[in-house]
Amino acid sequence: LAKTTQPISMDSYEGQEVNITCSHNNIATNDYITWYQQFPSQGPRFIIQGYKTKVTNEVASLFIPADRKSSTLSLPRVSLSDTAVYYCLVGLYNQGGKLIFGQGTELSVKP
Amino acid sequence: NAGVTQTPKFQVLKTGQSMTLQCAQDMNHNSMYWYRQDPGMGLRLIYYSASEGTTDKGEVPNGYNVSRLNKREFSLRLESAAPSQTSVYFCASSLGTFSGRSTEQYFGPGTRLTVT
């Protein structure tokens, strides 16, 4: 299973755009890249998923270069409520979506 | 539509006691998962069930057993609890095995287990 590497922590201010990059050098052909958000004392929440190029939804964008060895989660105009831990994962779609969670990136948004 | 529910929310056990954590989902998902999360750590997969009738080991299966009771329910059993099993346990479900969306998992609120 592919392992991921992402920064342990990041700081930002309200209104800024935040980009969190994740490296996954040994991603397999069939792996999807998925990002989750976790608030204290809650289960993780799915944010966005992609396979290649760019995916955008109402809360975030995911940029994946052609070699797929890294990906970047982009959060536009963060607010205090975006303070959370963000996990980058790669998983096998044809084996029950078995996922490996790393330590994640602790994002702190300040006023 | 409750999503993924877990019972109990909190539990304290003595070393050697047994208990079963219950999980149910009402989204008609095929795959279900059990994770544990220790303080300051990411989640680690204990067991998963890709579809009704099948179960497989994850990263840290030792000391646990699971049962996929039906499509909705997936239970986790600790036969003889140890202090090292003190953790927060999360259950999750996803659409299915044969879909890229199987990596989109929906998590329950967690069970906080303390073993003394």
Short mmCIF file of N, CA and C in Angstrom, two decimals, chain A residues 32-34 36 38 40-46 49 87 89-104, chain B residues 31 33 35 37 40-43 45 48 50 57-59 90 94 96-105 107-109 112:
data_model
loop_
_atom_site.label_atom_id
_atom_site.label_comp_id
_atom_site.label_asym_id
_atom_site.label_seq_id
_atom_site.Cartn_x
_atom_site.Cartn_y
_atom_site.Cartn_z
N TYR A 32 -6.79 5.82 -5.99
CA TYR A 32 -7.36 7.15 -5.92
C TYR A 32 -6.68 7.91 -4.78
N ILE A 33 -6.67 9.23 -4.87
CA ILE A 33 -6.13 10.08 -3.81
C ILE A 33 -7.31 10.75 -3.13
N THR A 34 -7.34 10.62 -1.82
CA THR A 34 -8.49 11.10 -1.06
C THR A 34 -8.01 11.94 0.11
N TYR A 36 -9.22 13.74 3.81
CA TYR A 36 -10.21 13.78 4.88
C TYR A 36 -9.86 14.91 5.84
N GLN A 38 -10.53 16.09 9.96
CA GLN A 38 -10.98 15.60 11.26
C GLN A 38 -10.91 16.70 12.31
N PRO A 40 -11.46 17.71 16.43
CA PRO A 40 -11.27 16.98 17.69
C PRO A 40 -12.54 16.26 18.13
N SER A 41 -12.37 15.05 18.60
CA SER A 41 -13.45 14.23 19.15
C SER A 41 -14.51 13.85 18.11
N GLN A 42 -14.15 13.91 16.85
CA GLN A 42 -15.07 13.48 15.80
C GLN A 42 -14.38 12.52 14.85
N GLY A 43 -15.19 11.75 14.11
CA GLY A 43 -14.63 10.91 13.07
C GLY A 43 -14.21 11.74 11.87
N PRO A 44 -13.28 11.23 11.06
CA PRO A 44 -12.88 11.97 9.86
C PRO A 44 -14.05 12.16 8.90
N ARG A 45 -13.95 13.23 8.12
CA ARG A 45 -15.00 13.54 7.15
C ARG A 45 -14.37 13.66 5.77
N PHE A 46 -14.94 13.00 4.81
CA PHE A 46 -14.45 13.03 3.43
C PHE A 46 -14.54 14.45 2.87
N GLN A 49 -11.85 13.75 -3.54
CA GLN A 49 -11.13 12.60 -4.08
C GLN A 49 -10.82 12.85 -5.54
N TYR A 87 -5.95 14.75 6.41
CA TYR A 87 -5.26 13.52 6.04
C TYR A 87 -5.31 13.30 4.53
N LEU A 89 -4.71 10.39 1.74
CA LEU A 89 -4.65 8.94 1.67
C LEU A 89 -4.67 8.47 0.23
N VAL A 90 -4.05 7.33 -0.01
CA VAL A 90 -4.22 6.65 -1.28
C VAL A 90 -4.78 5.27 -0.96
N GLY A 91 -5.67 4.79 -1.79
CA GLY A 91 -6.32 3.52 -1.49
C GLY A 91 -6.59 2.73 -2.75
N LEU A 92 -6.76 1.44 -2.55
CA LEU A 92 -7.00 0.53 -3.65
C LEU A 92 -8.50 0.40 -3.86
N TYR A 93 -9.00 0.84 -5.00
CA TYR A 93 -10.44 0.82 -5.20
C TYR A 93 -10.95 -0.59 -5.38
N ASN A 94 -10.09 -1.52 -5.74
CA ASN A 94 -10.59 -2.86 -6.01
C ASN A 94 -10.30 -3.83 -4.88
N GLN A 95 -9.94 -3.33 -3.71
CA GLN A 95 -9.74 -4.20 -2.56
C GLN A 95 -10.41 -3.61 -1.34
N GLY A 96 -11.63 -3.22 -1.50
CA GLY A 96 -12.40 -2.74 -0.36
C GLY A 96 -12.01 -1.37 0.12
N GLY A 97 -11.28 -0.64 -0.72
CA GLY A 97 -10.92 0.71 -0.32
C GLY A 97 -10.03 0.76 0.89
N LYS A 98 -9.14 -0.23 1.00
CA LYS A 98 -8.26 -0.29 2.16
C LYS A 98 -7.39 0.96 2.19
N LEU A 99 -7.47 1.70 3.28
CA LEU A 99 -6.79 2.99 3.36
C LEU A 99 -5.76 2.99 4.47
N ILE A 100 -4.70 3.76 4.25
CA ILE A 100 -3.70 3.97 5.29
C ILE A 100 -3.71 5.44 5.65
N PHE A 101 -4.00 5.72 6.93
CA PHE A 101 -3.95 7.09 7.43
C PHE A 101 -2.58 7.35 8.01
N GLY A 102 -1.95 8.48 7.59
CA GLY A 102 -0.71 8.90 8.24
C GLY A 102 -1.05 9.77 9.43
N GLN A 103 -0.09 10.59 9.84
CA GLN A 103 -0.32 11.45 11.00
C GLN A 103 -1.13 12.68 10.65
N GLY A 104 -1.22 13.02 9.37
CA GLY A 104 -2.02 14.15 8.95
C GLY A 104 -1.31 15.47 9.15
N SER B 31 -19.26 -2.02 1.99
CA SER B 31 -18.01 -2.20 2.73
C SER B 31 -18.05 -1.47 4.07
N TYR B 33 -15.67 -0.88 7.96
CA TYR B 33 -14.31 -0.85 8.47
C TYR B 33 -14.30 -0.53 9.97
N TYR B 35 -11.48 1.12 12.72
CA TYR B 35 -10.19 1.77 12.94
C TYR B 35 -10.02 2.05 14.44
N GLN B 37 -7.78 4.94 16.90
CA GLN B 37 -6.97 6.16 16.86
C GLN B 37 -6.44 6.44 18.24
N GLY B 40 -2.91 11.80 19.25
CA GLY B 40 -1.92 12.42 18.39
C GLY B 40 -1.53 11.60 17.17
N MET B 41 -2.29 10.54 16.92
CA MET B 41 -1.93 9.66 15.81
C MET B 41 -3.04 9.65 14.77
N GLY B 42 -2.68 9.17 13.59
CA GLY B 42 -3.70 8.93 12.58
C GLY B 42 -4.46 7.64 12.88
N LEU B 43 -5.43 7.34 12.07
CA LEU B 43 -6.22 6.13 12.28
C LEU B 43 -5.50 4.91 11.72
N LEU B 45 -6.17 0.86 10.60
CA LEU B 45 -7.22 -0.08 10.24
C LEU B 45 -7.05 -1.39 11.00
N TYR B 48 -11.58 -5.02 8.13
CA TYR B 48 -12.57 -4.48 7.24
C TYR B 48 -13.36 -5.61 6.60
N ALA B 50 -15.18 -6.13 3.01
CA ALA B 50 -15.41 -5.57 1.68
C ALA B 50 -16.85 -5.76 1.23
N LYS B 57 -8.19 -8.84 7.62
CA LYS B 57 -7.37 -8.13 8.59
C LYS B 57 -6.82 -6.85 7.99
N GLY B 58 -6.70 -5.85 8.87
CA GLY B 58 -6.05 -4.62 8.49
C GLY B 58 -4.64 -4.57 9.04
N GLU B 59 -4.22 -3.38 9.46
CA GLU B 59 -2.85 -3.20 9.97
C GLU B 59 -2.63 -3.79 11.35
N PHE B 90 -13.25 3.90 15.71
CA PHE B 90 -14.16 4.43 14.71
C PHE B 90 -14.58 3.34 13.75
N SER B 94 -18.39 2.35 3.28
CA SER B 94 -18.24 2.95 1.95
C SER B 94 -19.10 2.21 0.94
N GLY B 96 -18.68 0.60 -1.96
CA GLY B 96 -18.43 -0.78 -2.37
C GLY B 96 -17.03 -0.99 -2.87
N THR B 97 -16.77 -2.25 -3.08
CA THR B 97 -15.44 -2.67 -3.46
C THR B 97 -15.11 -2.29 -4.90
N PHE B 98 -16.07 -2.44 -5.79
CA PHE B 98 -15.76 -2.33 -7.21
C PHE B 98 -16.05 -0.94 -7.73
N SER B 99 -15.67 0.02 -6.93
CA SER B 99 -15.90 1.40 -7.32
C SER B 99 -14.78 2.26 -6.78
N GLY B 100 -14.32 3.21 -7.57
CA GLY B 100 -13.31 4.13 -7.06
C GLY B 100 -13.80 4.89 -5.86
N ARG B 101 -15.12 4.98 -5.75
CA ARG B 101 -15.67 5.71 -4.60
C ARG B 101 -15.60 4.90 -3.33
N SER B 102 -15.02 3.71 -3.38
CA SER B 102 -14.88 2.96 -2.13
C SER B 102 -13.93 3.67 -1.19
N THR B 103 -13.11 4.59 -1.70
CA THR B 103 -12.24 5.32 -0.79
C THR B 103 -12.99 6.46 -0.12
N GLU B 104 -14.22 6.72 -0.50
CA GLU B 104 -15.02 7.73 0.19
C GLU B 104 -15.73 7.03 1.32
N GLN B 105 -15.17 7.15 2.50
CA GLN B 105 -15.72 6.45 3.65
C GLN B 105 -16.44 7.42 4.58
N PHE B 107 -17.69 8.01 8.43
CA PHE B 107 -17.29 7.56 9.76
C PHE B 107 -18.38 7.81 10.80
N GLY B 108 -18.40 6.93 11.78
CA GLY B 108 -19.26 7.12 12.94
C GLY B 108 -18.62 8.08 13.93
N PRO B 109 -19.31 8.35 15.06
CA PRO B 109 -18.81 9.33 16.03
C PRO B 109 -17.72 8.79 16.94
N ARG B 112 -15.05 5.77 22.83
CA ARG B 112 -13.85 5.98 23.64
C ARG B 112 -13.73 4.87 24.66
#
